[in-house]
XYZ file of C-alpha atoms in Angstrom:
696
model
C -40.293 -73.050 51.447
C -40.193 -69.527 52.698
C -43.146 -68.400 55.037
C -44.620 -65.438 52.943
C -46.045 -63.913 56.263
C -42.417 -63.032 57.149
C -41.719 -60.869 53.937
C -42.018 -57.185 53.715
C -41.688 -55.560 50.467
C -41.332 -51.950 51.325
C -40.074 -48.645 49.726
C -38.713 -45.535 51.363
C -39.948 -42.256 49.703
C -39.965 -38.641 50.491
C -39.044 -35.085 49.268
C -35.364 -34.476 48.128
C -33.291 -33.937 51.206
C -35.555 -35.384 53.781
C -33.004 -38.194 54.518
C -34.482 -41.327 52.596
C -31.116 -42.703 51.625
C -29.455 -42.075 55.038
C -32.395 -43.865 56.679
C -31.798 -46.897 54.180
C -28.250 -46.844 55.167
C -29.037 -46.955 58.899
C -31.464 -49.942 58.312
C -28.788 -51.656 56.406
C -26.327 -51.147 59.241
C -28.683 -52.133 61.980
C -29.757 -55.346 60.102
C -26.027 -56.239 59.748
C -26.074 -55.948 55.934
C -23.139 -53.369 55.871
C -20.499 -52.872 58.551
C -19.684 -49.485 57.896
C -22.170 -46.848 57.031
C -21.576 -44.566 54.062
C -22.677 -40.882 54.203
C -24.637 -39.170 51.281
C -22.821 -35.863 51.705
C -19.406 -37.727 51.318
C -20.976 -39.384 48.026
C -20.332 -42.802 49.687
C -23.952 -44.128 50.327
C -24.511 -47.755 49.560
C -27.747 -47.366 47.517
C -26.427 -44.236 45.608
C -23.992 -45.820 43.546
C -24.139 -43.858 40.144
C -21.551 -41.046 39.660
C -24.266 -38.617 39.195
C -25.821 -39.585 42.443
C -22.704 -39.382 44.489
C -21.711 -35.994 43.159
C -25.190 -34.274 43.377
C -25.986 -36.040 46.694
C -29.341 -37.039 45.261
C -31.101 -40.356 44.434
C -31.732 -40.770 40.788
C -32.415 -44.551 40.352
C -34.392 -46.560 42.866
C -32.016 -49.136 44.269
C -33.146 -52.376 45.598
C -31.668 -54.262 48.472
C -32.644 -57.245 50.860
C -32.019 -57.544 54.538
C -33.365 -59.352 57.563
C -34.795 -58.079 60.834
C -36.225 -60.321 63.653
C -36.360 -63.331 61.298
C -38.470 -61.206 58.650
C -36.977 -60.716 55.263
C -37.231 -57.126 54.050
C -36.877 -56.142 50.318
C -36.272 -52.400 50.480
C -36.433 -50.066 47.511
C -34.786 -46.597 48.026
C -36.695 -44.123 45.748
C -35.530 -40.620 44.401
C -37.377 -37.646 45.648
C -36.631 -35.246 42.849
C -39.606 -34.420 40.745
C -38.175 -35.178 37.400
C -37.670 -38.700 38.613
C -41.124 -39.389 40.021
C -41.600 -42.033 37.414
C -39.128 -44.108 39.428
C -41.211 -43.405 42.541
C -44.516 -44.470 40.755
C -43.128 -47.724 39.275
C -41.477 -48.743 42.691
C -44.823 -48.211 44.363
C -46.535 -50.351 41.837
C -44.614 -53.432 43.161
C -44.473 -52.822 46.851
C -46.811 -53.889 49.595
C -45.879 -51.142 52.072
C -43.702 -47.972 52.519
C -42.132 -45.650 54.842
C -42.661 -41.904 54.233
C -39.831 -39.985 55.502
C -40.486 -36.409 56.278
C -37.721 -33.609 57.376
C -38.335 -32.343 60.840
C -37.818 -28.815 59.804
C -38.762 -28.826 56.262
C -41.990 -30.693 56.942
C -44.495 -31.763 54.261
C -42.643 -30.595 50.977
C -44.138 -30.571 47.604
C -42.342 -33.650 46.288
C -43.594 -35.520 49.545
C -47.165 -34.444 48.527
C -46.733 -36.056 44.866
C -45.369 -39.090 46.237
C -47.877 -39.606 48.881
C -50.636 -38.979 46.167
C -48.961 -41.619 43.960
C -49.019 -44.162 47.025
C -52.578 -43.422 47.730
C -53.463 -44.221 44.138
C -51.393 -47.384 44.438
C -53.088 -48.027 47.675
C -49.833 -48.699 49.495
C -49.916 -48.925 53.440
C -47.284 -46.621 54.967
C -45.593 -45.721 58.093
C -44.367 -42.057 58.695
C -40.832 -41.403 59.916
C -40.229 -37.792 60.928
C -36.484 -37.554 60.533
C -33.871 -34.954 61.271
C -35.240 -33.913 64.670
C -31.661 -32.901 65.566
C -31.805 -30.098 63.095
C -32.408 -26.315 63.643
C -36.028 -25.402 63.606
C -37.216 -29.193 63.663
C -40.631 -29.542 65.261
C -42.018 -33.102 65.318
C -45.809 -31.761 66.135
C -45.819 -29.131 63.424
C -45.101 -31.870 61.001
C -47.737 -34.129 62.397
C -50.259 -31.155 61.921
C -49.000 -30.788 58.350
C -49.630 -34.475 57.582
C -53.255 -33.847 58.753
C -53.738 -30.718 56.927
C -51.783 -30.958 53.785
C -51.732 -34.514 52.981
C -55.175 -34.933 54.427
C -54.038 -38.258 56.127
C -54.545 -39.588 59.579
C -51.098 -39.820 61.602
C -51.145 -42.173 64.667
C -48.390 -40.987 67.010
C -46.376 -43.865 68.119
C -43.393 -42.086 69.566
C -42.670 -38.729 71.089
C -39.343 -36.761 70.941
C -37.067 -36.332 74.107
C -35.518 -32.907 73.709
C -35.320 -30.998 70.466
C -32.776 -29.862 68.017
C -29.197 -30.074 69.470
C -30.744 -31.522 72.742
C -32.623 -34.393 70.946
C -31.643 -37.591 72.772
C -34.209 -40.080 72.215
C -37.907 -41.083 71.895
C -40.710 -42.296 74.101
C -42.652 -45.403 72.869
C -46.135 -44.224 73.419
C -47.426 -47.892 73.527
C -44.952 -49.316 75.892
C -44.642 -46.195 77.884
C -40.832 -46.432 78.002
C -38.141 -44.060 76.803
C -35.393 -45.003 74.615
C -32.274 -42.793 74.976
C -29.180 -42.973 73.039
C -25.720 -41.972 74.355
C -23.226 -39.666 72.494
C -21.281 -42.205 70.778
C -23.513 -41.984 67.711
C -23.682 -45.982 67.777
C -27.406 -47.040 66.904
C -27.044 -50.074 69.265
C -26.027 -47.829 72.341
C -29.328 -46.926 73.925
C -30.891 -47.797 77.164
C -34.654 -48.187 77.902
C -35.580 -45.955 80.928
C -38.675 -44.479 82.611
C -40.159 -41.595 80.755
C -38.749 -38.190 81.625
C -41.135 -36.335 84.193
C -41.943 -33.542 81.935
C -43.340 -35.926 79.169
C -45.344 -38.367 81.509
C -48.688 -36.375 80.949
C -48.162 -36.120 77.203
C -47.254 -39.683 76.728
C -50.356 -40.867 78.736
C -52.569 -38.589 76.635
C -51.231 -39.877 73.275
C -51.423 -43.367 74.452
C -55.166 -42.974 74.997
C -55.469 -41.126 71.674
C -53.717 -44.308 70.102
C -55.921 -46.787 71.817
C -58.917 -44.923 70.676
C -58.034 -44.955 67.121
C -56.786 -48.570 67.181
C -59.964 -50.064 68.716
C -62.235 -48.568 66.156
C -60.887 -51.404 64.030
C -62.701 -53.983 66.257
C -66.407 -53.370 67.320
C -66.234 -55.754 70.355
C -62.996 -54.221 71.713
C -64.431 -50.830 71.177
C -67.626 -51.710 73.150
C -65.471 -53.037 75.915
C -62.966 -50.019 75.790
C -65.980 -47.645 76.270
C -67.047 -49.589 79.376
C -63.722 -49.028 80.818
C -61.841 -52.312 79.932
C -58.427 -51.782 78.306
C -57.484 -54.080 75.573
C -54.534 -56.276 75.597
C -51.066 -55.323 74.007
C -51.777 -58.228 71.388
C -55.232 -56.843 70.524
C -54.061 -53.166 70.062
C -51.130 -54.277 67.783
C -53.612 -56.418 65.805
C -56.015 -53.413 65.459
C -52.912 -51.255 64.492
C -51.891 -53.848 61.711
C -55.523 -53.884 60.391
C -55.848 -49.994 60.406
C -52.564 -49.553 58.675
C -53.290 -52.017 56.039
C -56.603 -50.331 55.162
C -54.877 -46.846 55.293
C -57.292 -45.611 57.994
C -54.279 -44.166 59.711
C -50.474 -44.008 59.486
C -48.272 -44.976 62.552
C -45.981 -42.081 63.009
C -42.450 -42.323 64.322
C -39.698 -39.682 65.002
C -35.933 -39.761 65.108
C -32.804 -38.824 63.444
C -31.252 -41.368 60.929
C -28.040 -39.394 60.785
C -27.504 -39.496 64.473
C -28.750 -43.206 64.590
C -31.587 -42.359 66.910
C -35.081 -44.060 66.647
C -34.569 -46.218 63.478
C -34.898 -49.720 65.455
C -38.454 -48.685 66.451
C -39.356 -48.079 62.721
C -37.921 -51.442 61.756
C -39.927 -53.082 64.614
C -42.921 -51.296 63.137
C -42.491 -52.636 59.727
C -42.528 -56.054 61.057
C -45.465 -55.326 63.182
C -47.638 -53.191 61.188
C -46.861 -53.228 57.484
C -48.762 -56.017 55.517
C -46.973 -59.136 54.095
C -47.452 -59.974 50.357
C -50.310 -62.066 51.215
C -52.221 -59.429 53.178
C -52.444 -56.902 50.295
C -55.194 -57.074 47.649
C -53.964 -59.285 44.964
C -53.020 -57.666 41.666
C -55.824 -57.581 39.093
C -55.349 -59.385 35.678
C -56.373 -57.586 32.628
C -57.464 -58.330 29.141
C -54.475 -57.720 26.800
C -56.714 -56.546 23.975
C -58.998 -53.779 25.970
C -56.580 -53.220 29.067
C -59.848 -53.797 31.167
C -59.874 -55.764 34.216
C -61.025 -59.487 33.701
C -62.109 -59.832 37.434
C -59.388 -62.559 38.109
C -56.344 -61.794 40.219
C -52.854 -62.990 40.725
C -53.290 -64.885 44.143
C -49.945 -64.614 45.967
C -48.934 -68.259 46.363
C -46.129 -70.484 45.170
C -48.531 -73.035 44.068
C -50.288 -70.880 41.470
C -48.947 -70.533 37.714
C -46.041 -67.900 37.363
C -47.178 -64.318 37.141
C -44.526 -61.566 37.434
C -44.123 -57.993 36.553
C -40.980 -56.359 35.166
C -40.874 -52.874 36.803
C -37.445 -51.567 36.047
C -34.657 -52.113 33.657
C -31.146 -51.208 34.441
C -27.861 -51.364 32.472
C -24.720 -51.919 34.440
C -21.284 -53.125 34.087
C -22.602 -56.775 34.238
C -25.194 -56.313 31.428
C -28.802 -55.443 31.338
C -30.685 -56.205 34.550
C -34.689 -56.588 34.650
C -36.007 -56.102 38.062
C -39.100 -58.447 38.594
C -41.670 -58.725 41.239
C -43.119 -62.151 41.388
C -47.045 -62.120 42.289
C -47.660 -65.885 42.029
C -45.858 -69.070 41.264
C -42.166 -69.961 41.228
C -39.347 -68.767 38.852
C -36.283 -71.074 38.332
C -33.110 -70.814 36.460
C -33.420 -72.397 32.986
C -37.240 -72.060 32.972
C -38.979 -70.813 29.596
C -41.313 -67.917 30.341
C -43.800 -66.164 28.148
C -43.849 -62.331 27.908
C -47.539 -61.549 27.219
C -46.948 -58.133 25.873
C -44.657 -59.413 22.983
C -46.010 -62.840 22.699
C -42.470 -64.180 22.710
C -40.890 -66.851 24.946
C -37.705 -66.397 26.781
C -35.441 -68.606 28.905
C -34.365 -67.393 32.285
C -30.529 -67.334 32.511
C -28.875 -65.874 35.681
C -31.172 -64.619 38.667
C -29.731 -62.379 41.254
C -30.798 -60.992 44.501
C -29.693 -57.342 44.697
C -27.827 -55.557 47.248
C -27.576 -52.003 45.863
C -25.022 -52.806 43.122
C -23.589 -55.988 44.495
C -25.553 -59.152 43.800
C -25.919 -62.893 45.100
C -26.757 -65.549 42.477
C -29.712 -67.514 43.199
C -31.390 -70.387 41.390
C -35.156 -69.970 42.259
C -37.524 -67.370 43.473
C -41.196 -67.477 44.355
C -44.307 -65.449 45.020
C -43.534 -62.318 46.991
C -39.875 -61.976 45.966
C -38.232 -59.009 44.224
C -35.388 -60.198 42.179
C -33.305 -59.176 39.000
C -32.808 -61.429 35.990
C -29.553 -60.761 33.838
C -29.692 -60.434 30.051
C -33.362 -60.539 29.132
C -33.954 -59.702 25.545
C -37.289 -58.026 24.784
C -38.563 -57.152 28.094
C -39.737 -53.547 28.831
C -40.868 -51.897 31.945
C -44.469 -52.765 32.650
C -44.393 -56.173 30.771
C -45.977 -59.210 32.260
C -43.877 -62.425 32.480
C -45.849 -65.589 32.779
C -46.249 -69.428 32.447
C -46.514 -70.158 28.701
C -49.418 -72.540 29.427
C -51.438 -69.841 31.374
C -51.119 -66.651 29.498
C -52.204 -63.529 31.607
C -51.625 -59.885 31.759
C -50.964 -57.975 35.067
C -52.385 -54.339 35.297
C -49.872 -52.127 33.110
C -48.102 -49.079 34.306
C -49.216 -45.594 32.948
C -46.372 -43.055 32.364
C -46.631 -39.250 32.046
C -46.028 -37.744 28.646
C -42.815 -35.726 28.463
C -43.219 -31.856 28.242
C -39.896 -30.688 27.295
C -37.336 -31.630 24.633
C -33.780 -30.714 23.395
C -32.125 -31.318 20.186
C -28.551 -32.901 20.390
C -26.076 -34.067 17.985
C -22.776 -35.711 18.605
C -19.576 -33.451 18.352
C -17.696 -35.765 16.069
C -18.711 -38.075 13.245
C -17.933 -41.303 14.937
C -20.194 -40.497 17.923
C -23.578 -41.080 16.240
C -23.436 -44.771 16.299
C -22.151 -44.885 19.926
C -24.880 -42.302 20.833
C -27.629 -44.453 19.101
C -26.728 -47.585 21.380
C -26.302 -45.508 24.342
C -29.714 -43.666 24.074
C -31.431 -46.978 23.215
C -30.310 -48.433 26.529
C -31.430 -45.315 28.383
C -34.951 -45.331 26.957
C -35.370 -49.004 28.075
C -34.295 -47.857 31.657
C -36.581 -44.714 31.960
C -40.068 -44.773 30.221
C -40.494 -41.096 30.827
C -37.486 -40.328 28.611
C -38.134 -40.502 24.784
C -36.164 -39.894 21.646
C -37.116 -39.170 18.164
C -35.474 -38.070 14.992
C -36.618 -34.832 13.392
C -37.181 -35.825 9.786
C -36.593 -32.388 8.342
C -33.300 -31.422 10.134
C -32.096 -35.031 10.934
C -31.315 -33.991 14.617
C -32.013 -36.250 17.490
C -34.593 -34.966 19.925
C -34.506 -36.003 23.550
C -37.698 -35.499 25.425
C -38.231 -35.601 29.191
C -40.014 -34.375 32.433
C -37.936 -31.262 33.085
C -34.537 -29.541 32.710
C -32.796 -31.584 35.488
C -34.124 -34.671 33.976
C -32.563 -33.903 30.550
C -29.600 -32.483 32.144
C -28.521 -35.621 33.911
C -29.284 -37.662 30.591
C -26.907 -35.614 28.851
C -24.312 -35.927 31.575
C -24.864 -39.943 31.563
C -24.172 -39.755 27.798
C -20.995 -37.955 28.164
C -19.589 -39.913 31.269
C -21.058 -43.347 31.128
C -20.958 -43.755 27.464
C -18.301 -41.352 26.434
C -20.496 -39.471 23.943
C -19.841 -35.672 23.750
C -22.986 -33.796 22.535
C -23.790 -30.364 21.248
C -27.089 -29.483 22.934
C -29.650 -27.087 21.427
C -32.035 -24.827 23.438
C -34.906 -26.439 25.239
C -38.222 -26.644 23.315
C -41.767 -26.892 24.687
C -44.113 -29.617 23.819
C -46.868 -27.368 22.358
C -50.223 -28.866 21.167
C -53.119 -27.712 19.108
C -56.897 -27.948 19.528
C -60.065 -26.334 18.164
C -62.563 -23.780 19.785
C -65.718 -24.145 17.565
C -67.870 -26.957 16.340
C -68.241 -27.478 12.474
C -70.561 -29.552 10.495
C -69.259 -30.403 7.029
C -69.321 -32.872 4.249
C -66.422 -34.422 2.026
C -66.538 -36.657 -0.846
C -63.472 -38.361 -2.388
C -63.846 -39.737 -5.849
C -61.410 -40.744 -8.309
C -61.936 -42.415 -11.871
C -59.007 -43.447 -13.796
C -59.667 -46.656 -15.807
C -60.750 -49.803 -14.024
C -62.431 -49.448 -10.694
C -62.460 -46.062 -9.220
C -62.597 -44.758 -5.556
C -65.550 -43.377 -3.861
C -66.340 -42.150 -0.415
C -68.745 -39.393 1.072
C -68.870 -38.706 4.697
C -70.897 -36.030 6.585
C -69.511 -35.275 9.860
C -69.429 -33.011 12.871
C -66.195 -31.735 14.394
C -66.255 -30.219 17.814
C -63.915 -29.439 20.707
C -63.506 -32.234 23.311
C -63.236 -32.346 27.050
C -59.730 -31.412 28.215
C -57.427 -34.362 28.365
C -59.684 -36.732 26.231
C -57.265 -36.577 23.128
C -59.111 -37.620 20.077
C -62.579 -39.516 20.023
C -64.679 -40.801 17.181
C -68.308 -41.834 17.210
C -70.718 -42.855 14.375
C -74.412 -42.307 14.470
C -75.018 -43.360 10.919
C -78.229 -45.201 10.467
C -79.736 -47.194 7.360
C -76.380 -48.190 6.114
C -75.461 -45.131 4.176
C -72.013 -45.819 5.143
C -71.442 -49.468 5.916
C -70.118 -50.508 9.310
C -67.022 -52.116 7.903
C -65.745 -48.660 6.785
C -66.071 -46.857 10.112
C -62.617 -47.930 11.375
C -61.120 -46.685 8.131
C -62.642 -43.376 8.618
C -61.545 -43.327 12.312
C -58.026 -44.238 11.146
C -57.962 -41.413 8.637
C -58.926 -38.801 11.121
C -56.735 -40.183 13.791
C -53.707 -40.148 11.599
C -54.206 -36.525 10.854
C -54.209 -35.592 14.470
C -50.308 -36.067 14.552
C -49.974 -32.808 12.775
C -52.119 -29.721 13.283
C -52.699 -26.932 10.695
C -51.185 -24.178 12.557
C -47.585 -25.130 13.243
C -47.723 -28.925 12.755
C -48.102 -29.864 16.584
C -50.239 -32.912 17.503
C -53.982 -31.955 17.914
C -55.659 -32.739 21.237
C -59.122 -32.987 22.529
C -61.339 -33.239 19.330
C -64.488 -35.108 18.840
C -65.609 -36.291 15.615
C -68.972 -37.612 14.703
C -69.829 -39.360 11.493
C -73.586 -39.002 10.911
C -74.178 -39.560 7.351
C -72.533 -40.163 4.020
C -72.791 -42.145 0.712
C -70.931 -45.068 -0.720
C -70.604 -46.677 -4.208
C -71.481 -50.600 -4.442
C -68.250 -51.103 -6.619
C -65.883 -48.121 -6.026
C -66.091 -47.841 -2.316
C -63.317 -49.395 -0.139
C -61.696 -48.869 3.225
C -58.772 -46.953 1.527
C -61.333 -44.627 -0.185
C -63.002 -43.713 2.938
C -59.667 -43.321 4.859
C -58.597 -40.787 2.185
C -61.948 -39.080 2.610
C -61.285 -38.641 6.287
C -57.907 -37.092 5.743
C -59.320 -34.722 3.130
C -62.104 -33.899 5.559
C -59.480 -33.126 8.179
C -57.585 -30.653 6.033
C -60.930 -29.054 4.880
C -62.631 -28.430 8.366
C -60.007 -28.167 11.018
C -59.129 -24.596 9.782
C -62.808 -23.512 9.957
C -63.011 -24.872 13.576
C -61.028 -22.082 15.156
C -57.731 -23.837 15.569
C -55.684 -22.640 18.658
C -52.140 -23.385 19.983
C -52.265 -24.868 23.583
C -49.129 -24.962 25.914
C -48.147 -27.000 28.855
C -48.862 -25.422 32.196
C -46.740 -26.673 35.076
C -47.651 -26.850 38.835
C -44.942 -24.793 40.346
C -44.123 -24.825 43.987
C -41.693 -22.368 45.316
C -39.996 -21.956 48.693
C -38.657 -18.612 49.670
C -37.495 -16.773 52.670
C -40.106 -14.277 53.851
C -38.160 -11.189 53.002
C -38.128 -12.138 49.305
C -41.919 -13.153 48.953
C -42.709 -9.890 47.117
C -39.875 -10.486 44.454
C -40.750 -13.978 43.781
C -44.483 -13.387 43.276
C -43.691 -10.355 41.107
C -41.365 -12.547 39.080
C -43.997 -15.262 38.831
C -46.435 -12.858 37.530
C -44.204 -11.672 34.903
C -43.678 -15.125 33.724
C -47.608 -15.263 33.178
C -48.107 -17.230 36.249
C -51.253 -17.649 38.152
C -50.550 -17.639 42.004
C -52.890 -20.201 43.561
C -51.876 -20.276 47.117
C -49.149 -19.148 49.636
C -48.638 -20.479 53.103
C -46.038 -19.375 55.844
C -43.770 -22.180 57.377
C -41.296 -21.923 60.116
C -38.451 -21.165 57.796
C -40.066 -19.355 54.855
C -43.021 -19.068 52.659
C -44.299 -21.458 50.071
C -45.913 -20.299 46.862
C -48.052 -22.434 44.700
C -48.634 -21.034 41.109
C -49.548 -22.319 37.602
C -46.932 -21.218 35.153
C -46.437 -22.014 31.388
C -43.427 -24.094 30.856
C -42.055 -21.698 28.075
C -41.492 -19.215 30.831
C -39.622 -21.407 33.296
C -36.411 -21.994 31.627
C -33.421 -21.117 33.589
C -35.561 -20.386 36.547
C -33.576 -21.804 39.192
C -30.720 -19.312 38.429
C -33.103 -16.384 38.847
C -34.626 -17.811 41.849
C -31.219 -18.235 43.706
C -30.186 -14.739 42.673
C -33.461 -13.131 44.001
C -33.254 -15.083 47.301
C -29.539 -15.041 47.985
C -29.282 -18.734 47.306
C -31.986 -19.672 49.697
C -35.050 -20.473 47.439
C -35.891 -23.785 46.088
C -38.655 -24.870 43.862
C -40.025 -28.009 42.162
C -42.587 -28.254 39.295
C -44.624 -30.895 37.375
C -46.845 -31.050 34.576
C -50.342 -30.015 35.372
C -52.573 -29.364 32.216
C -52.675 -27.699 28.819
C -54.147 -24.176 28.207
C -54.595 -21.893 25.381
C -51.600 -19.697 24.457
C -52.198 -15.992 24.284
C -52.183 -14.545 20.824
C -48.830 -12.889 20.925
C -47.193 -16.020 22.165
C -48.953 -18.273 19.534
C -47.786 -15.877 16.749
C -44.285 -16.160 17.956
C -44.274 -19.911 18.204
C -45.893 -20.384 14.894
C -43.464 -17.806 13.112
C -40.523 -19.771 14.754
C -41.663 -23.083 13.373
C -42.198 -21.672 9.993
C -38.647 -20.061 10.127
C -37.087 -23.493 11.238
C -38.928 -25.293 8.446
C -37.638 -22.914 5.849
C -34.089 -23.215 6.994
C -34.309 -26.949 7.006
C -35.677 -27.234 3.546
């Protein structure tokens, strides 16, 4: 039996280019998992094993690996930083107990680190902070610590101080033990000495130690009282308090170093063991009711003696077949066992189980609560499904994925490609829940939908290289929606008489604009049985099915409230079908009177530009109908935050690079829907009509 207190399931996450993958590489080297470190910029990193990753130097899929440090087992997931792949970060956080947030010493807290930090807060994952790249030009550890306070609103607990800066960065001071760790020039991580603190840092180190102890003892009243009376707590007590506060996210132990130069990573590993929670110390996962999706009040207690409960959090297709990554919350999983997938109600037999190390694997025959493993060749399992003991059916809290906001039409270049394309896209949709596919019924084209231009760009690239399907790619399309602006009270009667029993249903209803983001809501306030209760679901279904296609340009309708307040029925001729047809007719009759309006997705855009180009960038965002929200000056340039309609952002990266001589960067994510200006709406509607006419 493995001792669960010696497990650490952690993720490493940060903004693009802050050095997550390099940090993971160094951890693997230090723990003896690999003997030669691969470099990201050479395209040889262990966890970046997709062609597209090696080539672009970015992480796209989260990779899982297992290693050991000081008799503790670490399951590490290296997550992508790019905004179009945040779904990967989100689902990795869902199954982790702790994390290491990596920030770039010169870039600081960047837009993507904010998004990932927000996800981690929502998932209540305890974190350490590692400020990386302190050997870089413009790196400043204390500036980043301030940003963690001000931008993220988090409470950093400074555990190490840098010795020297930029090219002169040689090591770190461990604030708690008041010792300095200094590395030599060989670049080997194990070549360091523990020496006394350099004279110019003695005062700072003492001040930070006092601050650290003050933050720590707040976790224990007795220690706090003793400390206020001048009694310093023991090292064990301080560490115990830091561990408690880290688990409750009262503060985040903050370390510094340079992963690339192999400086400071050991202290982060020690901190993972000392301060991040084991699987038994985090709040157990709540179980939900499969019908309603609400919590039942029960939890999946982390223990090997409980019934099996596990969550499939990622599906990956590689040269060995389909892999399903699973986090086991309770119980034991053994080869040959039959398990139940509570989402589909089907049972499946567990074939091969493997422990992953990036893209290599070791076969295992059993795994237990706290483990993160992969199972080969599962049939109907999708991301977010719960796997459990057939005798104890349960559902773990499911994952919620963002809706895609951009789509492109694709078709294979040659006739033989369409079957190949279908199979490949099927596999890709299973792997990435934020990537969706549908067929346009009028034109027969395949529509790919995703989170942004880069997301779709990489999908097309994977289809071409991994699956050998050459595509003709159309113009990107925006996911417009429709809504209404006025309330309408109306009545509709459906009656049909043609030999035998007829159909009859009369409904009186109010339709009004709903709160933004509510979608479609239906309520009934009928009293006295004018419309019997058993017909209400049919009426709701009738209205609901019509929401798929609006009256302006056939886009789905959002944020509409329908209230049924009266009506009439016929003892013989009324049926659920009659009332469903009545609701459909009512929608067609009333929505045009309710001031229908086209709404468009607005993106939260974060642009980084050197100071001398701020005016150009802001002028350009204004021309794109952007609303500037905020701008702040950093050490190396200015960050501008704005809300901009997605339709105006196509090809933006090219313009930005031209305006800023290649030094500008930006990231964007979906924020909300807003009404389109009249002229834009008219253009979109005319375009849709022209497309429909051409398709017919």
